Amino acid sequence: MMKTMSCLFLKMNMQMGKVGEKYDIDFVVSTGDNFYDNGLISEHDNAFQESFTKIYTAKSLQKQWYSVLGNHDYRGDAEAQLSPVLREMDSRWLCLRSFIVDSELVEIFFVDTTPFVQEYFTEPKEHKYDWRGIGPQKPYVNNLLNDLELALGESTAKWKIVVGHHAIRSVGHHGDTQELVEKLLPILQANNIDFYINGHDHCLQHISDTESPIQLLTSGAGSKAWRGDIKQTNPRGLNFFYDGQGFMSVKFTQTDATIEFYDVFGNVLHRLTSSKQLHSST
């Protein structure tokens, strides 16, 4: 059984490389909007090389990357990012709609959150979303939730993390994602999830769920940060908010989790620690 695990969440090239080396990370997670502003145009889009392969060149970042799709990715050829052609070009890349990474010590459940959001279907404005592979919205979301609930219930991992692109709770530009508050959060609360990690809002933030031990963590500060807007001045459960660019690291052992938020200079802005008993009480 794996005794420790370290990974990075989201992007900040040089400093990510330094932190990745310091912790000898196992993998990297991207929380979506992988290719800004409108995803990829095809699996042969040069943006894949220019925005991924040629950017994350540090030795410590030559590990597996796990990525979910964001709403901006759905504005391009969403299926291109899922294509094995990209993995042939750069073996680090793995992007799927919803999937599970199980290290025994930690189990990470990646959730495709974009199809949850009703306005992308009913009020797309000038945008065109690539809904191929989704089918009707309601059955897709319901099936996803059913599969997630079953997988969470069967998980025996010491630590359980759910990763999606959209925030459940946020004081940033987009605010709460009401569809996730209503449909996803109750399932997480009922299944002893430790952390929900997302992107979408271009900031770093840590919010404690007021009805469960779940910690809600936003790592969406890889690009276009510094918006200067905040939804509420005194939101419930807010522990940390940073409007600038940065990224997160997460380290797990059998008994402890340490999450650190970094700015572009590699300074630790906020640290969260969580502990569990080594053995469950009988």
PDB file of C-alpha atoms in Angstrom:
ATOM      1  CA  MET A   1       0.000   0.000   0.000  1.00  0.00           C
ATOM      2  CA  MET A   2       1.236   3.479  -0.820  1.00  0.00           C
ATOM      3  CA  LYS A   3       2.370   5.208   2.388  1.00  0.00           C
ATOM      4  CA  THR A   4       2.511   8.782   1.101  1.00  0.00           C
ATOM      5  CA  MET A   5       1.304  10.658  -1.924  1.00  0.00           C
ATOM      6  CA  SER A   6       2.020  14.163  -3.205  1.00  0.00           C
ATOM      7  CA  CYS A   7       0.548  16.018  -6.145  1.00  0.00           C
ATOM      8  CA  LEU A   8       0.113  19.510  -7.563  1.00  0.00           C
ATOM      9  CA  PHE A   9      -3.140  21.181  -8.463  1.00  0.00           C
ATOM     10  CA  LEU A  10      -3.083  23.554 -11.396  1.00  0.00           C
ATOM     11  CA  LYS A  11      -0.514  25.683 -13.072  1.00  0.00           C
ATOM     12  CA  MET A  12       2.396  28.017 -12.520  1.00  0.00           C
ATOM     13  CA  ASN A  13       5.300  26.662 -14.515  1.00  0.00           C
ATOM     14  CA  MET A  14       8.617  27.526 -12.838  1.00  0.00           C
ATOM     15  CA  GLN A  15       7.401  27.565  -9.242  1.00  0.00           C
ATOM     16  CA  MET A  16       5.386  24.424  -9.846  1.00  0.00           C
ATOM     17  CA  GLY A  17       8.598  22.771 -10.951  1.00  0.00           C
ATOM     18  CA  LYS A  18      10.390  23.828  -7.764  1.00  0.00           C
ATOM     19  CA  VAL A  19       7.575  22.702  -5.474  1.00  0.00           C
ATOM     20  CA  GLY A  20       7.209  19.491  -7.465  1.00  0.00           C
ATOM     21  CA  GLU A  21      10.892  18.739  -6.911  1.00  0.00           C
ATOM     22  CA  LYS A  22      10.686  19.598  -3.212  1.00  0.00           C
ATOM     23  CA  TYR A  23       7.844  17.156  -2.606  1.00  0.00           C
ATOM     24  CA  ASP A  24       8.818  14.599  -5.263  1.00  0.00           C
ATOM     25  CA  ILE A  25       5.239  14.654  -6.513  1.00  0.00           C
ATOM     26  CA  ASP A  26       3.458  11.610  -7.869  1.00  0.00           C
ATOM     27  CA  PHE A  27       1.261  13.437 -10.390  1.00  0.00           C
ATOM     28  CA  VAL A  28      -0.339  16.746 -11.377  1.00  0.00           C
ATOM     29  CA  VAL A  29      -4.033  17.612 -11.558  1.00  0.00           C
ATOM     30  CA  SER A  30      -5.555  20.249 -13.839  1.00  0.00           C
ATOM     31  CA  THR A  31      -8.982  21.463 -12.759  1.00  0.00           C
ATOM     32  CA  GLY A  32     -10.156  22.326 -16.284  1.00  0.00           C
ATOM     33  CA  ASP A  33     -10.176  25.147 -18.815  1.00  0.00           C
ATOM     34  CA  ASN A  34      -7.030  23.437 -19.991  1.00  0.00           C
ATOM     35  CA  PHE A  35      -6.778  25.482 -23.202  1.00  0.00           C
ATOM     36  CA  TYR A  36      -8.010  29.026 -23.000  1.00  0.00           C
ATOM     37  CA  ASP A  37     -10.137  30.669 -24.399  1.00  0.00           C
ATOM     38  CA  ASN A  38     -12.046  28.148 -26.498  1.00  0.00           C
ATOM     39  CA  GLY A  39     -10.399  24.767 -25.966  1.00  0.00           C
ATOM     40  CA  LEU A  40      -8.778  22.949 -28.893  1.00  0.00           C
ATOM     41  CA  ILE A  41     -10.015  23.087 -32.464  1.00  0.00           C
ATOM     42  CA  SER A  42      -8.953  19.465 -33.087  1.00  0.00           C
ATOM     43  CA  GLU A  43      -6.616  16.799 -31.771  1.00  0.00           C
ATOM     44  CA  HIS A  44      -3.964  18.252 -34.070  1.00  0.00           C
ATOM     45  CA  ASP A  45      -4.276  21.794 -32.703  1.00  0.00           C
ATOM     46  CA  ASN A  46      -0.824  23.332 -32.132  1.00  0.00           C
ATOM     47  CA  ALA A  47      -2.150  24.799 -28.890  1.00  0.00           C
ATOM     48  CA  PHE A  48      -1.606  21.420 -27.237  1.00  0.00           C
ATOM     49  CA  GLN A  49       2.132  21.621 -27.780  1.00  0.00           C
ATOM     50  CA  GLU A  50       2.382  25.377 -27.238  1.00  0.00           C
ATOM     51  CA  SER A  51       0.263  25.524 -24.074  1.00  0.00           C
ATOM     52  CA  PHE A  52       1.174  22.200 -22.481  1.00  0.00           C
ATOM     53  CA  THR A  53       4.165  20.226 -23.755  1.00  0.00           C
ATOM     54  CA  LYS A  54       6.459  23.229 -24.292  1.00  0.00           C
ATOM     55  CA  ILE A  55       5.355  24.979 -21.106  1.00  0.00           C
ATOM     56  CA  TYR A  56       5.598  22.376 -18.354  1.00  0.00           C
ATOM     57  CA  THR A  57       9.168  21.327 -18.984  1.00  0.00           C
ATOM     58  CA  ALA A  58      10.538  21.055 -15.422  1.00  0.00           C
ATOM     59  CA  LYS A  59      11.897  17.610 -14.608  1.00  0.00           C
ATOM     60  CA  SER A  60       9.578  17.246 -11.620  1.00  0.00           C
ATOM     61  CA  LEU A  61       6.524  17.842 -13.850  1.00  0.00           C
ATOM     62  CA  GLN A  62       7.320  14.925 -16.158  1.00  0.00           C
ATOM     63  CA  LYS A  63       4.732  12.881 -14.282  1.00  0.00           C
ATOM     64  CA  GLN A  64       1.203  11.848 -15.118  1.00  0.00           C
ATOM     65  CA  TRP A  65      -1.224  14.752 -15.548  1.00  0.00           C
ATOM     66  CA  TYR A  66      -4.904  14.128 -14.799  1.00  0.00           C
ATOM     67  CA  SER A  67      -7.271  16.693 -16.291  1.00  0.00           C
ATOM     68  CA  VAL A  68     -10.996  17.378 -16.366  1.00  0.00           C
ATOM     69  CA  LEU A  69     -12.848  19.450 -18.925  1.00  0.00           C
ATOM     70  CA  GLY A  70     -13.911  22.997 -18.094  1.00  0.00           C
ATOM     71  CA  ASN A  71     -16.637  25.083 -19.718  1.00  0.00           C
ATOM     72  CA  HIS A  72     -14.055  26.789 -21.955  1.00  0.00           C
ATOM     73  CA  ASP A  73     -12.852  23.365 -23.122  1.00  0.00           C
ATOM     74  CA  TYR A  74     -16.429  22.527 -24.137  1.00  0.00           C
ATOM     75  CA  ARG A  75     -16.445  25.627 -26.348  1.00  0.00           C
ATOM     76  CA  GLY A  76     -13.935  23.943 -28.626  1.00  0.00           C
ATOM     77  CA  ASP A  77     -13.577  20.334 -29.739  1.00  0.00           C
ATOM     78  CA  ALA A  78     -14.089  18.743 -26.331  1.00  0.00           C
ATOM     79  CA  GLU A  79     -13.518  15.238 -27.619  1.00  0.00           C
ATOM     80  CA  ALA A  80     -10.099  16.240 -28.954  1.00  0.00           C
ATOM     81  CA  GLN A  81      -8.823  16.541 -25.388  1.00  0.00           C
ATOM     82  CA  LEU A  82     -10.094  13.016 -24.679  1.00  0.00           C
ATOM     83  CA  SER A  83      -8.344  11.594 -27.730  1.00  0.00           C
ATOM     84  CA  PRO A  84      -5.549   9.016 -27.382  1.00  0.00           C
ATOM     85  CA  VAL A  85      -3.766  10.971 -30.134  1.00  0.00           C
ATOM     86  CA  LEU A  86      -2.793  13.577 -27.541  1.00  0.00           C
ATOM     87  CA  ARG A  87      -1.454  10.878 -25.228  1.00  0.00           C
ATOM     88  CA  GLU A  88       0.677   9.606 -28.085  1.00  0.00           C
ATOM     89  CA  MET A  89       2.126  13.099 -28.526  1.00  0.00           C
ATOM     90  CA  ASP A  90       2.728  13.563 -24.786  1.00  0.00           C
ATOM     91  CA  SER A  91       2.351  10.520 -22.553  1.00  0.00           C
ATOM     92  CA  ARG A  92       1.803  12.718 -19.490  1.00  0.00           C
ATOM     93  CA  TRP A  93      -1.607  13.824 -20.728  1.00  0.00           C
ATOM     94  CA  LEU A  94      -4.786  12.095 -19.562  1.00  0.00           C
ATOM     95  CA  CYS A  95      -8.130  13.853 -19.815  1.00  0.00           C
ATOM     96  CA  LEU A  96     -11.461  12.056 -19.442  1.00  0.00           C
ATOM     97  CA  ARG A  97     -14.974  13.234 -18.668  1.00  0.00           C
ATOM     98  CA  SER A  98     -15.341  11.482 -15.306  1.00  0.00           C
ATOM     99  CA  PHE A  99     -12.928   8.919 -13.881  1.00  0.00           C
ATOM    100  CA  ILE A 100     -11.252   7.619 -10.729  1.00  0.00           C
ATOM    101  CA  VAL A 101      -7.602   7.552  -9.685  1.00  0.00           C
ATOM    102  CA  ASP A 102      -7.053   5.088  -6.836  1.00  0.00           C
ATOM    103  CA  SER A 103      -3.731   4.996  -4.987  1.00  0.00           C
ATOM    104  CA  GLU A 104      -5.226   2.971  -2.095  1.00  0.00           C
ATOM    105  CA  LEU A 105      -4.169   5.691   0.337  1.00  0.00           C
ATOM    106  CA  VAL A 106      -6.057   8.355  -1.617  1.00  0.00           C
ATOM    107  CA  GLU A 107      -8.915   7.936  -4.060  1.00  0.00           C
ATOM    108  CA  ILE A 108      -9.687  10.860  -6.365  1.00  0.00           C
ATOM    109  CA  PHE A 109     -13.038  11.057  -8.140  1.00  0.00           C
ATOM    110  CA  PHE A 110     -13.000  13.350 -11.176  1.00  0.00           C
ATOM    111  CA  VAL A 111     -16.427  14.723 -12.099  1.00  0.00           C
ATOM    112  CA  ASP A 112     -17.498  16.339 -15.377  1.00  0.00           C
ATOM    113  CA  THR A 113     -19.302  19.374 -13.960  1.00  0.00           C
ATOM    114  CA  THR A 114     -19.933  21.472 -17.089  1.00  0.00           C
ATOM    115  CA  PRO A 115     -23.058  19.514 -18.156  1.00  0.00           C
ATOM    116  CA  PHE A 116     -24.593  20.264 -14.736  1.00  0.00           C
ATOM    117  CA  VAL A 117     -24.873  23.977 -15.514  1.00  0.00           C
ATOM    118  CA  GLN A 118     -28.232  24.746 -17.081  1.00  0.00           C
ATOM    119  CA  GLU A 119     -27.356  28.113 -18.593  1.00  0.00           C
ATOM    120  CA  TYR A 120     -24.794  26.537 -20.926  1.00  0.00           C
ATOM    121  CA  PHE A 121     -27.697  24.737 -22.585  1.00  0.00           C
ATOM    122  CA  THR A 122     -30.418  27.393 -22.379  1.00  0.00           C
ATOM    123  CA  GLU A 123     -28.420  30.649 -22.556  1.00  0.00           C
ATOM    124  CA  PRO A 124     -25.139  29.926 -24.369  1.00  0.00           C
ATOM    125  CA  LYS A 125     -24.987  33.532 -25.661  1.00  0.00           C
ATOM    126  CA  GLU A 126     -22.377  33.758 -28.428  1.00  0.00           C
ATOM    127  CA  HIS A 127     -20.744  30.484 -27.435  1.00  0.00           C
ATOM    128  CA  LYS A 128     -21.224  27.084 -29.018  1.00  0.00           C
ATOM    129  CA  TYR A 129     -20.683  24.086 -26.769  1.00  0.00           C
ATOM    130  CA  ASP A 130     -19.562  20.668 -27.971  1.00  0.00           C
ATOM    131  CA  TRP A 131     -22.134  18.359 -26.402  1.00  0.00           C
ATOM    132  CA  ARG A 132     -21.157  15.294 -28.443  1.00  0.00           C
ATOM    133  CA  GLY A 133     -20.919  12.309 -26.139  1.00  0.00           C
ATOM    134  CA  ILE A 134     -23.257  13.903 -23.605  1.00  0.00           C
ATOM    135  CA  GLY A 135     -26.699  13.227 -25.039  1.00  0.00           C
ATOM    136  CA  PRO A 136     -29.699  14.643 -23.183  1.00  0.00           C
ATOM    137  CA  GLN A 137     -28.516  16.675 -20.212  1.00  0.00           C
ATOM    138  CA  LYS A 138     -30.728  15.256 -17.446  1.00  0.00           C
ATOM    139  CA  PRO A 139     -30.019  11.522 -18.015  1.00  0.00           C
ATOM    140  CA  TYR A 140     -26.295  12.245 -18.365  1.00  0.00           C
ATOM    141  CA  VAL A 141     -26.116  14.122 -15.073  1.00  0.00           C
ATOM    142  CA  ASN A 142     -28.298  11.587 -13.257  1.00  0.00           C
ATOM    143  CA  ASN A 143     -26.197   8.664 -14.457  1.00  0.00           C
ATOM    144  CA  LEU A 144     -23.014  10.471 -13.473  1.00  0.00           C
ATOM    145  CA  LEU A 145     -24.360  11.137  -9.975  1.00  0.00           C
ATOM    146  CA  ASN A 146     -25.527   7.540  -9.578  1.00  0.00           C
ATOM    147  CA  ASP A 147     -22.131   6.189 -10.632  1.00  0.00           C
ATOM    148  CA  LEU A 148     -20.333   8.605  -8.315  1.00  0.00           C
ATOM    149  CA  GLU A 149     -22.532   7.753  -5.342  1.00  0.00           C
ATOM    150  CA  LEU A 150     -21.932   4.043  -5.882  1.00  0.00           C
ATOM    151  CA  ALA A 151     -18.160   4.489  -6.235  1.00  0.00           C
ATOM    152  CA  LEU A 152     -17.917   6.701  -3.151  1.00  0.00           C
ATOM    153  CA  GLY A 153     -19.898   4.200  -1.107  1.00  0.00           C
ATOM    154  CA  GLU A 154     -17.582   1.374  -2.129  1.00  0.00           C
ATOM    155  CA  SER A 155     -14.353   3.302  -1.547  1.00  0.00           C
ATOM    156  CA  THR A 156     -12.113   2.115   1.294  1.00  0.00           C
ATOM    157  CA  ALA A 157      -9.447   4.789   0.779  1.00  0.00           C
ATOM    158  CA  LYS A 158      -8.125   6.652   3.799  1.00  0.00           C
ATOM    159  CA  TRP A 159      -8.656   9.963   2.017  1.00  0.00           C
ATOM    160  CA  LYS A 160     -11.369  10.738  -0.526  1.00  0.00           C
ATOM    161  CA  ILE A 161     -11.201  13.720  -2.876  1.00  0.00           C
ATOM    162  CA  VAL A 162     -13.639  14.856  -5.538  1.00  0.00           C
ATOM    163  CA  VAL A 163     -12.320  17.097  -8.337  1.00  0.00           C
ATOM    164  CA  GLY A 164     -14.513  19.095 -10.692  1.00  0.00           C
ATOM    165  CA  HIS A 165     -14.118  22.240 -12.730  1.00  0.00           C
ATOM    166  CA  HIS A 166     -16.902  24.323 -11.180  1.00  0.00           C
ATOM    167  CA  ALA A 167     -16.965  25.506  -7.589  1.00  0.00           C
ATOM    168  CA  ILE A 168     -19.674  24.311  -5.256  1.00  0.00           C
ATOM    169  CA  ARG A 169     -19.183  27.377  -3.074  1.00  0.00           C
ATOM    170  CA  SER A 170     -17.194  30.428  -4.140  1.00  0.00           C
ATOM    171  CA  VAL A 171     -16.874  34.091  -3.236  1.00  0.00           C
ATOM    172  CA  GLY A 172     -15.114  34.775  -6.524  1.00  0.00           C
ATOM    173  CA  HIS A 173     -16.391  36.093  -9.830  1.00  0.00           C
ATOM    174  CA  HIS A 174     -18.766  33.213 -10.641  1.00  0.00           C
ATOM    175  CA  GLY A 175     -20.022  32.584  -7.120  1.00  0.00           C
ATOM    176  CA  ASP A 176     -21.732  29.344  -6.081  1.00  0.00           C
ATOM    177  CA  THR A 177     -22.729  26.805  -8.721  1.00  0.00           C
ATOM    178  CA  GLN A 178     -26.307  26.225  -7.644  1.00  0.00           C
ATOM    179  CA  GLU A 179     -26.715  22.992  -9.600  1.00  0.00           C
ATOM    180  CA  LEU A 180     -23.761  21.500  -7.681  1.00  0.00           C
ATOM    181  CA  VAL A 181     -25.049  22.815  -4.347  1.00  0.00           C
ATOM    182  CA  GLU A 182     -28.347  21.047  -4.979  1.00  0.00           C
ATOM    183  CA  LYS A 183     -27.234  17.843  -6.697  1.00  0.00           C
ATOM    184  CA  LEU A 184     -23.580  17.097  -5.930  1.00  0.00           C
ATOM    185  CA  LEU A 185     -22.933  18.468  -2.446  1.00  0.00           C
ATOM    186  CA  PRO A 186     -25.498  16.234  -0.657  1.00  0.00           C
ATOM    187  CA  ILE A 187     -23.805  13.139  -2.106  1.00  0.00           C
ATOM    188  CA  LEU A 188     -20.392  14.334  -0.945  1.00  0.00           C
ATOM    189  CA  GLN A 189     -21.736  15.116   2.525  1.00  0.00           C
ATOM    190  CA  ALA A 190     -23.287  11.668   2.811  1.00  0.00           C
ATOM    191  CA  ASN A 191     -20.093   9.840   1.815  1.00  0.00           C
ATOM    192  CA  ASN A 192     -17.416  11.316   4.078  1.00  0.00           C
ATOM    193  CA  ILE A 193     -15.532  13.256   1.428  1.00  0.00           C
ATOM    194  CA  ASP A 194     -12.496  15.097   2.759  1.00  0.00           C
ATOM    195  CA  PHE A 195     -11.931  17.666  -0.001  1.00  0.00           C
ATOM    196  CA  TYR A 196     -13.684  19.024  -3.057  1.00  0.00           C
ATOM    197  CA  ILE A 197     -11.195  20.728  -5.389  1.00  0.00           C
ATOM    198  CA  ASN A 198     -12.168  22.881  -8.359  1.00  0.00           C
ATOM    199  CA  GLY A 199     -11.092  25.584 -10.767  1.00  0.00           C
ATOM    200  CA  HIS A 200     -13.404  27.921 -12.752  1.00  0.00           C
ATOM    201  CA  ASP A 201     -13.001  31.029 -10.606  1.00  0.00           C
ATOM    202  CA  HIS A 202      -9.595  32.567 -11.324  1.00  0.00           C
ATOM    203  CA  CYS A 203      -8.443  32.671  -7.727  1.00  0.00           C
ATOM    204  CA  LEU A 204      -7.288  30.577  -4.801  1.00  0.00           C
ATOM    205  CA  GLN A 205      -9.706  29.979  -1.961  1.00  0.00           C
ATOM    206  CA  HIS A 206     -10.508  27.713   0.972  1.00  0.00           C
ATOM    207  CA  ILE A 207     -14.058  27.464   2.256  1.00  0.00           C
ATOM    208  CA  SER A 208     -15.241  25.065   4.968  1.00  0.00           C
ATOM    209  CA  ASP A 209     -18.625  23.474   4.367  1.00  0.00           C
ATOM    210  CA  THR A 210     -20.842  24.596   7.253  1.00  0.00           C
ATOM    211  CA  GLU A 211     -22.813  21.331   7.364  1.00  0.00           C
ATOM    212  CA  SER A 212     -20.018  18.755   7.137  1.00  0.00           C
ATOM    213  CA  PRO A 213     -16.231  18.387   7.531  1.00  0.00           C
ATOM    214  CA  ILE A 214     -15.712  18.848   3.769  1.00  0.00           C
ATOM    215  CA  GLN A 215     -13.155  21.470   2.791  1.00  0.00           C
ATOM    216  CA  LEU A 216     -13.885  23.262  -0.505  1.00  0.00           C
ATOM    217  CA  LEU A 217     -10.696  24.303  -2.291  1.00  0.00           C
ATOM    218  CA  THR A 218     -10.404  26.430  -5.427  1.00  0.00           C
ATOM    219  CA  SER A 219      -7.265  26.281  -7.552  1.00  0.00           C
ATOM    220  CA  GLY A 220      -8.179  28.207 -10.668  1.00  0.00           C
ATOM    221  CA  ALA A 221      -5.500  30.876 -10.622  1.00  0.00           C
ATOM    222  CA  GLY A 222      -3.338  29.708 -13.509  1.00  0.00           C
ATOM    223  CA  SER A 223      -4.483  32.487 -15.858  1.00  0.00           C
ATOM    224  CA  LYS A 224      -6.509  35.709 -16.020  1.00  0.00           C
ATOM    225  CA  ALA A 225      -6.508  36.323 -12.278  1.00  0.00           C
ATOM    226  CA  TRP A 226      -6.626  39.694 -10.522  1.00  0.00           C
ATOM    227  CA  ARG A 227     -10.302  40.255 -11.269  1.00  0.00           C
ATOM    228  CA  GLY A 228     -10.762  42.269  -8.108  1.00  0.00           C
ATOM    229  CA  ASP A 229     -14.306  41.141  -7.426  1.00  0.00           C
ATOM    230  CA  ILE A 230     -15.686  39.179  -4.498  1.00  0.00           C
ATOM    231  CA  LYS A 231     -19.289  38.057  -4.136  1.00  0.00           C
ATOM    232  CA  GLN A 232     -19.666  38.475  -0.389  1.00  0.00           C
ATOM    233  CA  THR A 233     -17.718  40.385   2.241  1.00  0.00           C
ATOM    234  CA  ASN A 234     -18.340  37.963   5.119  1.00  0.00           C
ATOM    235  CA  PRO A 235     -19.243  34.565   3.628  1.00  0.00           C
ATOM    236  CA  ARG A 236     -19.826  31.639   5.942  1.00  0.00           C
ATOM    237  CA  GLY A 237     -16.903  29.266   6.161  1.00  0.00           C
ATOM    238  CA  LEU A 238     -14.395  31.387   4.228  1.00  0.00           C
ATOM    239  CA  ASN A 239     -10.872  30.728   5.485  1.00  0.00           C
ATOM    240  CA  PHE A 240      -8.763  32.116   2.649  1.00  0.00           C
ATOM    241  CA  PHE A 241      -9.205  34.039  -0.597  1.00  0.00           C
ATOM    242  CA  TYR A 242      -6.489  35.260  -2.968  1.00  0.00           C
ATOM    243  CA  ASP A 243      -7.320  37.060  -6.183  1.00  0.00           C
ATOM    244  CA  GLY A 244      -3.919  36.624  -7.856  1.00  0.00           C
ATOM    245  CA  GLN A 245      -2.232  33.844  -9.786  1.00  0.00           C
ATOM    246  CA  GLY A 246      -0.971  30.712  -8.076  1.00  0.00           C
ATOM    247  CA  PHE A 247      -1.413  26.981  -7.525  1.00  0.00           C
ATOM    248  CA  MET A 248      -1.801  24.323  -4.828  1.00  0.00           C
ATOM    249  CA  SER A 249       0.125  21.346  -3.530  1.00  0.00           C
ATOM    250  CA  VAL A 250      -1.394  18.455  -1.615  1.00  0.00           C
ATOM    251  CA  LYS A 251       0.514  15.883   0.417  1.00  0.00           C
ATOM    252  CA  PHE A 252      -1.018  12.869   2.113  1.00  0.00           C
ATOM    253  CA  THR A 253       0.166  10.286   4.604  1.00  0.00           C
ATOM    254  CA  GLN A 254      -1.854   7.654   6.455  1.00  0.00           C
ATOM    255  CA  THR A 255      -2.612  10.163   9.202  1.00  0.00           C
ATOM    256  CA  ASP A 256      -2.172  13.656   7.763  1.00  0.00           C
ATOM    257  CA  ALA A 257      -3.039  15.850   4.799  1.00  0.00           C
ATOM    258  CA  THR A 258      -1.250  19.123   4.113  1.00  0.00           C
ATOM    259  CA  ILE A 259      -2.548  21.553   1.504  1.00  0.00           C
ATOM    260  CA  GLU A 260      -0.549  24.633   0.582  1.00  0.00           C
ATOM    261  CA  PHE A 261      -1.524  27.553  -1.659  1.00  0.00           C
ATOM    262  CA  TYR A 262       1.305  29.359  -3.477  1.00  0.00           C
ATOM    263  CA  ASP A 263       1.622  32.633  -5.340  1.00  0.00           C
ATOM    264  CA  VAL A 264       3.632  33.077  -8.550  1.00  0.00           C
ATOM    265  CA  PHE A 265       6.822  33.563  -6.541  1.00  0.00           C
ATOM    266  CA  GLY A 266       6.426  30.288  -4.680  1.00  0.00           C
ATOM    267  CA  ASN A 267       5.436  31.911  -1.384  1.00  0.00           C
ATOM    268  CA  VAL A 268       3.053  29.893   0.769  1.00  0.00           C
ATOM    269  CA  LEU A 269      -0.056  32.049   1.204  1.00  0.00           C
ATOM    270  CA  HIS A 270      -2.215  29.620   3.141  1.00  0.00           C
ATOM    271  CA  ARG A 271      -1.782  26.181   4.666  1.00  0.00           C
ATOM    272  CA  LEU A 272      -4.477  23.685   5.649  1.00  0.00           C
ATOM    273  CA  THR A 273      -3.729  20.567   7.674  1.00  0.00           C
ATOM    274  CA  SER A 274      -6.058  17.696   8.455  1.00  0.00           C
ATOM    275  CA  SER A 275      -5.418  14.596  10.568  1.00  0.00           C
ATOM    276  CA  LYS A 276      -6.977  11.173  10.954  1.00  0.00           C
ATOM    277  CA  GLN A 277      -6.410   8.306  13.334  1.00  0.00           C
ATOM    278  CA  LEU A 278      -4.106   5.619  12.036  1.00  0.00           C
ATOM    279  CA  HIS A 279      -6.591   2.921  12.954  1.00  0.00           C
ATOM    280  CA  SER A 280     -10.346   3.196  13.195  1.00  0.00           C
ATOM    281  CA  SER A 281     -11.913   2.660  16.596  1.00  0.00           C
ATOM    282  CA  THR A 282     -13.683  -0.646  17.157  1.00  0.00           C
TER     283      THR A 282
END
